[in-house]
GROMACS .gro file of C-alpha atoms in nm:
model
  126
    1MET     CA    1   0.675   6.581   0.243
    2LEU     CA    2   0.717   6.585   0.625
    3ALA     CA    3   0.451   6.849   0.705
    4GLY     CA    4   0.236   6.810   1.009
    5LEU     CA    5   0.512   6.672   1.247
    6GLN     CA    6   0.513   6.827   1.595
    7PRO     CA    7   0.818   6.997   1.727
    8GLY     CA    8   1.065   6.752   1.874
    9ALA     CA    9   0.948   6.478   1.636
   10PHE     CA   10   1.273   6.467   1.431
   11CYS     CA   11   1.512   6.419   1.740
   12ALA     CA   12   1.288   6.168   1.924
   13TYR     CA   13   1.499   5.875   1.863
   14THR     CA   14   1.848   6.018   1.879
   15ALA     CA   15   2.079   6.038   2.180
   16PRO     CA   16   1.992   6.307   2.430
   17MET     CA   17   2.105   6.664   2.320
   18SER     CA   18   2.075   6.997   2.455
   19ARG     CA   19   1.756   7.199   2.403
   20SER     CA   20   1.944   7.467   2.183
   21LEU     CA   21   2.093   7.208   1.961
   22ARG     CA   22   1.761   7.026   1.914
   23ASN     CA   23   1.586   7.361   1.835
   24LEU     CA   24   1.870   7.453   1.589
   25THR     CA   25   1.833   7.112   1.414
   26GLU     CA   26   1.457   7.139   1.390
   27ALA     CA   27   1.491   7.492   1.254
   28GLN     CA   28   1.727   7.386   0.989
   29ILE     CA   29   1.486   7.098   0.895
   30ARG     CA   30   1.198   7.334   0.882
   31LYS     CA   31   1.390   7.566   0.648
   32ALA     CA   32   1.487   7.292   0.419
   33GLN     CA   33   1.114   7.180   0.411
   34ALA     CA   34   1.020   7.537   0.321
   35GLN     CA   35   1.275   7.570   0.048
   36GLY     CA   36   1.163   7.216  -0.102
   37LYS     CA   37   1.500   7.063  -0.043
   38LEU     CA   38   1.331   6.753   0.115
   39ASP     CA   39   1.088   6.706  -0.161
   40HIS     CA   40   1.154   6.421  -0.422
   41LEU     CA   41   1.428   6.250  -0.229
   42GLU     CA   42   1.526   5.901  -0.324
   43GLY     CA   43   1.296   5.654  -0.154
   44GLU     CA   44   1.033   5.918  -0.078
   45GLY     CA   45   0.696   5.752  -0.003
   46LYS     CA   46   0.854   5.409   0.040
   47PRO     CA   47   0.887   5.206   0.356
   48LEU     CA   48   1.242   5.208   0.530
   49PRO     CA   49   1.443   4.885   0.442
   50HIS     CA   50   1.411   4.618   0.710
   51ARG     CA   51   1.736   4.611   0.904
   52PRO     CA   52   1.682   4.403   1.231
   53GLY     CA   53   2.034   4.419   1.321
   54ASP     CA   54   2.010   4.789   1.355
   55ALA     CA   55   1.788   4.735   1.651
   56LEU     CA   56   2.068   4.595   1.846
   57ILE     CA   57   2.314   4.892   1.818
   58ASP     CA   58   2.317   5.254   1.891
   59PRO     CA   59   2.102   5.443   1.630
   60GLY     CA   60   2.395   5.678   1.553
   61THR     CA   61   2.623   5.380   1.478
   62ALA     CA   62   2.357   5.221   1.277
   63ILE     CA   63   2.330   5.541   1.059
   64GLY     CA   64   2.693   5.564   1.020
   65HIS     CA   65   2.714   5.199   0.906
   66ARG     CA   66   2.424   5.263   0.648
   67ILE     CA   67   2.588   5.575   0.506
   68MET     CA   68   2.931   5.404   0.474
   69ALA     CA   69   2.771   5.096   0.321
   70GLU     CA   70   2.578   5.309   0.062
   71HIS     CA   71   2.917   5.451  -0.043
   72GLY     CA   72   3.105   5.138  -0.041
   73ALA     CA   73   3.302   5.192   0.278
   74LEU     CA   74   3.214   4.921   0.518
   75PRO     CA   75   3.371   4.882   0.869
   76GLU     CA   76   3.612   4.611   0.881
   77GLU     CA   77   3.395   4.403   1.119
   78ILE     CA   78   3.122   4.397   0.862
   79LYS     CA   79   3.361   4.280   0.591
   80LEU     CA   80   3.502   4.004   0.809
   81LYS     CA   81   3.158   3.897   0.911
   82LYS     CA   82   3.057   3.843   0.549
   83GLU     CA   83   3.387   3.662   0.498
   84LEU     CA   84   3.316   3.444   0.807
   85ALA     CA   85   2.979   3.337   0.683
   86ALA     CA   86   3.117   3.246   0.333
   87ALA     CA   87   3.393   3.036   0.495
   88ARG     CA   88   3.126   2.856   0.718
   89ASP     CA   89   2.916   2.778   0.414
   90ALA     CA   90   3.221   2.661   0.216
   91TRP     CA   91   3.307   2.432   0.513
   92GLN     CA   92   2.967   2.281   0.518
   93ALA     CA   93   2.976   2.218   0.142
   94ALA     CA   94   3.327   2.077   0.136
   95THR     CA   95   3.357   1.698   0.140
   96ASP     CA   96   3.738   1.663   0.121
   97PRO     CA   97   3.885   1.615   0.488
   98ALA     CA   98   4.200   1.822   0.382
   99GLU     CA   99   3.977   2.093   0.253
  100LYS     CA  100   3.752   2.097   0.565
  101LYS     CA  101   4.067   2.136   0.784
  102ARG     CA  102   4.187   2.417   0.571
  103LEU     CA  103   3.860   2.594   0.590
  104MET     CA  104   3.832   2.542   0.967
  105ALA     CA  105   4.171   2.712   1.016
  106GLU     CA  106   4.045   3.008   0.804
  107ILE     CA  107   3.735   3.014   1.002
  108ALA     CA  108   3.935   3.033   1.320
  109ARG     CA  109   4.153   3.314   1.165
  110LEU     CA  110   3.848   3.513   1.048
  111ASP     CA  111   3.660   3.478   1.376
  112LEU     CA  112   3.966   3.599   1.573
  113ALA     CA  113   4.008   3.897   1.336
  114TYR     CA  114   3.630   3.971   1.363
  115ASN     CA  115   3.634   3.963   1.748
  116ILE     CA  116   3.935   4.200   1.754
  117ALA     CA  117   3.777   4.442   1.504
  118VAL     CA  118   3.449   4.444   1.721
  119GLU     CA  119   3.648   4.507   2.045
  120ALA     CA  120   3.856   4.785   1.876
  121ARG     CA  121   3.536   4.971   1.759
  122ARG     CA  122   3.382   4.940   2.111
  123LYS     CA  123   3.693   5.083   2.278
  124PHE     CA  124   3.709   5.351   2.018
  125LEU     CA  125   3.344   5.455   2.071
  126ASP     CA  126   3.361   5.443   2.462
   0.00000   0.00000   0.00000
């Protein structure tokens, strides 16, 4: 249960918002607490998962990425980053020069696609 938290505690780490929106948000949270809607939630009483990468991005973006990942919808840049890491691992493991050359071209393609996806997201969010 989230009892005992001070007013304003729920919105302490979010982007600045108006006082009326903050009050409305906290009123909705208190109402849900009183109705027991926040009891017995998945993960209750467990520590939050360690996500050091989330410290480097906006909290709202991190939450959006987490929600999408939990439902199987990852941003394109996350998919590309995983593919890029796999291609780099395959390049290191490869012994055939022709295979290394093919993988290097694949790494270059994935790296370019990843950087384009990152830039597109930044432009979209700005």
